[in-house]
GROMACS .gro file of C-alpha atoms in nm:
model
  171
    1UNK     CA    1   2.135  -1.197   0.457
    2UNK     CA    2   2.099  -0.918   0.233
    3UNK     CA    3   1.687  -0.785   0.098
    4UNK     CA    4   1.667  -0.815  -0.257
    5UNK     CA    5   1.521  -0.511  -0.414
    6UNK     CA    6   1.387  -0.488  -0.763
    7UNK     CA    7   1.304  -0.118  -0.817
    8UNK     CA    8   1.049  -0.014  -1.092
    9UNK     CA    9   1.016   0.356  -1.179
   10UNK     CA   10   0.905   0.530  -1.569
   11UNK     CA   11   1.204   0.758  -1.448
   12UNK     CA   12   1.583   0.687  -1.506
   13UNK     CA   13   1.772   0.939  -1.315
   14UNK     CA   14   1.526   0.876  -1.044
   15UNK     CA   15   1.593   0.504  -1.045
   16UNK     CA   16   1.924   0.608  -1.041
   17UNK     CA   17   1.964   0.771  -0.747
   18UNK     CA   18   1.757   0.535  -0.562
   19UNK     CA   19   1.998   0.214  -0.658
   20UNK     CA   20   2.287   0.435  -0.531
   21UNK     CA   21   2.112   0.519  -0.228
   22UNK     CA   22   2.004   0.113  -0.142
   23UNK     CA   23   2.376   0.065  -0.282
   24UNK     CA   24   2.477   0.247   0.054
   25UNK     CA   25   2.303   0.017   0.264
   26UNK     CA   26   2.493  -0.305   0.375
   27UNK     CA   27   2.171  -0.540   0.397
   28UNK     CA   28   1.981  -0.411   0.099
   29UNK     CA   29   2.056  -0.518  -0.259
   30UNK     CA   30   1.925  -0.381  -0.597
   31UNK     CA   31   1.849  -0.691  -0.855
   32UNK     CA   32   1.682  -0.537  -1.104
   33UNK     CA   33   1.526  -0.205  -1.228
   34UNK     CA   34   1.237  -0.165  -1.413
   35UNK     CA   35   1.063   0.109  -1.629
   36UNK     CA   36   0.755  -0.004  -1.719
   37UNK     CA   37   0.462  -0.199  -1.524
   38UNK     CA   38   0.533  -0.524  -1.805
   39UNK     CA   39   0.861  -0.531  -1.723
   40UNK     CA   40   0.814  -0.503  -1.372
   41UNK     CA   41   0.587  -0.797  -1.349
   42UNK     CA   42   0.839  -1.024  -1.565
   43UNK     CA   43   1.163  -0.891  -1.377
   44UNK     CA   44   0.988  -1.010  -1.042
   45UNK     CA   45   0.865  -1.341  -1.155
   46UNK     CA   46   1.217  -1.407  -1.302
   47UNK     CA   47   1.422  -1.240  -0.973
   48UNK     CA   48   1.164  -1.376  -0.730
   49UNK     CA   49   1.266  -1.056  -0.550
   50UNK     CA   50   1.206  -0.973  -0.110
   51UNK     CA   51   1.025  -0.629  -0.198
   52UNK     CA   52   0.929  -0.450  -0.510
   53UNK     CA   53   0.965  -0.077  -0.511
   54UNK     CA   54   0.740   0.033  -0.779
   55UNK     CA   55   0.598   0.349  -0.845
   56UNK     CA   56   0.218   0.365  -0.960
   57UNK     CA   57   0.228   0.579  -1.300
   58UNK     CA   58   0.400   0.386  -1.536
   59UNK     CA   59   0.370   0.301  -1.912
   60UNK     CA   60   0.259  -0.009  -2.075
   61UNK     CA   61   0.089  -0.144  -1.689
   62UNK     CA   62  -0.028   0.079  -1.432
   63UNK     CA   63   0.114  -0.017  -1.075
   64UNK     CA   64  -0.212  -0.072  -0.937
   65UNK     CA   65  -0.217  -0.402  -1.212
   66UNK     CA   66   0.123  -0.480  -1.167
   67UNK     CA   67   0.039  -0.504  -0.749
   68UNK     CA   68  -0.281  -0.713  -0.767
   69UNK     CA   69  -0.063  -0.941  -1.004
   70UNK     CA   70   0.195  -0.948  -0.768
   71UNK     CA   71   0.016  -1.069  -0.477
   72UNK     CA   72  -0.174  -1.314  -0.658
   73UNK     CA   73   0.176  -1.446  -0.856
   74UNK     CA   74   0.433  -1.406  -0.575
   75UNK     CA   75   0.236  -1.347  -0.235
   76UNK     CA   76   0.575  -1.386  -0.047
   77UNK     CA   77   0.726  -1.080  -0.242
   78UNK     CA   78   0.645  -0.746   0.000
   79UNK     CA   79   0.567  -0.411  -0.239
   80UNK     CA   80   0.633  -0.103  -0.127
   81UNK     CA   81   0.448   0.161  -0.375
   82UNK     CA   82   0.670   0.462  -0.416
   83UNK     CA   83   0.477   0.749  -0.553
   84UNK     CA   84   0.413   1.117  -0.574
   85UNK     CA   85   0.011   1.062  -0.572
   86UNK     CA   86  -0.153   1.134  -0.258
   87UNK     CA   87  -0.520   1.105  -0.403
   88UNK     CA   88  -0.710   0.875  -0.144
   89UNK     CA   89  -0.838   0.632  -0.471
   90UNK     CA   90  -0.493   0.536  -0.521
   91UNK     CA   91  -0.388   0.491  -0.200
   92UNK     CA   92  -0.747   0.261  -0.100
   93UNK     CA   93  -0.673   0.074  -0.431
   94UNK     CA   94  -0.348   0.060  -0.356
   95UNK     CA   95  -0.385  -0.142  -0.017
   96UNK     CA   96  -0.707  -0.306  -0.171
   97UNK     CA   97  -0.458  -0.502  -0.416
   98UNK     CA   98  -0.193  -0.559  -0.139
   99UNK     CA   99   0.058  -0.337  -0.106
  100UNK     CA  100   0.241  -0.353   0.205
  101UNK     CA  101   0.324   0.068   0.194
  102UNK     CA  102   0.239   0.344   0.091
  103UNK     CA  103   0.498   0.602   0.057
  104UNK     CA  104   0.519   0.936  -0.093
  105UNK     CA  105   0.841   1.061  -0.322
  106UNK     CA  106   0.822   1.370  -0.132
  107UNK     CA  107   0.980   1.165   0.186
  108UNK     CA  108   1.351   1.155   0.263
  109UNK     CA  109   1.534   0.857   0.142
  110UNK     CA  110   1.595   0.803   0.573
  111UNK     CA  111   1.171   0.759   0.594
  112UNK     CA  112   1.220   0.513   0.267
  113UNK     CA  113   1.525   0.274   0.484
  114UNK     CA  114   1.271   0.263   0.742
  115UNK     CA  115   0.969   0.145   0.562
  116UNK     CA  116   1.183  -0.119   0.388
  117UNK     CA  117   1.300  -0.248   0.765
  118UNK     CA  118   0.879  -0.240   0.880
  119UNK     CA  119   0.771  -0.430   0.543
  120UNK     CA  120   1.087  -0.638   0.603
  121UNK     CA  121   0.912  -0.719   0.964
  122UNK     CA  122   0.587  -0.764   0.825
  123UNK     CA  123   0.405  -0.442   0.920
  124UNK     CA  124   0.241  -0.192   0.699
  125UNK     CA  125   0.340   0.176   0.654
  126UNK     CA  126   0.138   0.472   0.518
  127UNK     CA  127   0.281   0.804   0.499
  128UNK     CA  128   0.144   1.086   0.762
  129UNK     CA  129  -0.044   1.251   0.470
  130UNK     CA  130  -0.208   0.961   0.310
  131UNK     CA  131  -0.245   0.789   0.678
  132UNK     CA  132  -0.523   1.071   0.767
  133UNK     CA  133  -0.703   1.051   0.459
  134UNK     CA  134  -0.732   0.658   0.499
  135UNK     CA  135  -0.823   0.699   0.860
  136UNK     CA  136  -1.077   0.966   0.815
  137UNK     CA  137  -1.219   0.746   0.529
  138UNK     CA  138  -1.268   0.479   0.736
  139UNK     CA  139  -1.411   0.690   1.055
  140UNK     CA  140  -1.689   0.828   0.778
  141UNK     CA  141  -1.748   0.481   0.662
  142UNK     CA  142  -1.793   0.347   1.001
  143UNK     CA  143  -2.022   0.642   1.121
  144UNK     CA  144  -2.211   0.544   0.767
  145UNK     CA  145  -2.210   0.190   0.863
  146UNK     CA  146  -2.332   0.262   1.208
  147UNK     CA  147  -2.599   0.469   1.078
  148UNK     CA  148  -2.774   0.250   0.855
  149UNK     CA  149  -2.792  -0.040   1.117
  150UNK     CA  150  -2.966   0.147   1.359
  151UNK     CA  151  -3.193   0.324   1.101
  152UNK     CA  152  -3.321  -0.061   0.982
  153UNK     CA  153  -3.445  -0.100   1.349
  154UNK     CA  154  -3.818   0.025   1.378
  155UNK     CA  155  -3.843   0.314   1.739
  156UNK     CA  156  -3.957   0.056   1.993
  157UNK     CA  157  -3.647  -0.205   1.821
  158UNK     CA  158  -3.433   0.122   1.895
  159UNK     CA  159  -3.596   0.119   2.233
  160UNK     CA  160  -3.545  -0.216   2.311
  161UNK     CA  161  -3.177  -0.228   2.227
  162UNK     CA  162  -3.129   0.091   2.473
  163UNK     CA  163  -3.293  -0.118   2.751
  164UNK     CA  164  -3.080  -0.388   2.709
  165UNK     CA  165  -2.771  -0.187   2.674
  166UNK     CA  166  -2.871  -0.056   3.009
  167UNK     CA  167  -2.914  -0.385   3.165
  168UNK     CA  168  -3.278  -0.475   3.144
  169UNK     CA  169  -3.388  -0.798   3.038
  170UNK     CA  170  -3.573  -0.892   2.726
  171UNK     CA  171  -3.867  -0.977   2.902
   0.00000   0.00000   0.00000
């Protein structure tokens, strides 16, 4: 059973290339193409499509819209964002409105085949670039997080906890 694909990029010849490259593959078909963000979200509640391929800068509906719309409207659909913007408040808002990857243009159209088979499977996929800046994001946060629980707790609370932690009792 082949993946339907509906692809959805402001850019022709680049939409282009990409059909004939899925075209290649013997499990992956192209339904529809897209060029805008509207047309994107009516193609894929018409097609019903496996995965969206959609790029995040487009006219009339920016991708981040036409994702959280996505989810909400077909939550069975998988979307693989396809973009060249690495900037960490795309990416965060990116996954925030459910996209299943993250992938920059700059990969190889090999890197692309594989993300399609690991959103296919049900995992997520970041590229390397964007990966770090999420992860370091979320170490910051964390150390943030971790931070401002301990600094609610008055010196002897702080005290306390350390005790316990090094098996003492309450009392």
């Amino acid at each position: 059973m082949s993946v339907r694909i509906l692809l959805a990029d402001d850019h022709r010849m680049f939409r282009d290339g990409l059909r004939a490259l899925l075209a290649a593959q013997t499990d992956l078909e192209v339904v529809g193409e897209a060029e805008d963000g509207l047309t994107a979200l009516e193609l894929a509640m018409k097609l019903r499509p496996d995965i969206v391929i959609l790029d995040l800068a487009m006219p009339r509906l920016h991708g981040i819209e036409v994702v959280r719309r996505l989810t909400a409207d077909l939550p069975q659909t998988r979307i693989i964002v396809l973009t060249m913007h690495s900037d960490r408040r795309f990416v965060i808002e990116a996954l925030r409105s459910g996209a299943a990857a993250y992938v920059l243009k700059e990969s190889g159209f090999a890197v692309l085949a594989e993300v399609i088979e690991d959103v296919r499977a049900g995992r997520l996929y970041l590229s390397p670039a964007v990966a770090e800046q999420v992860i370091r994001d979320y170490v910051r946060l964390a150390e943030a997080e971790a931070g401002s629980a301990l600094a609610v707790l008055s010196g002897r609370e702080r005290e306390v906890m350390q005790l316990i932690a090094g098996g003492r009792s309450t009392k």
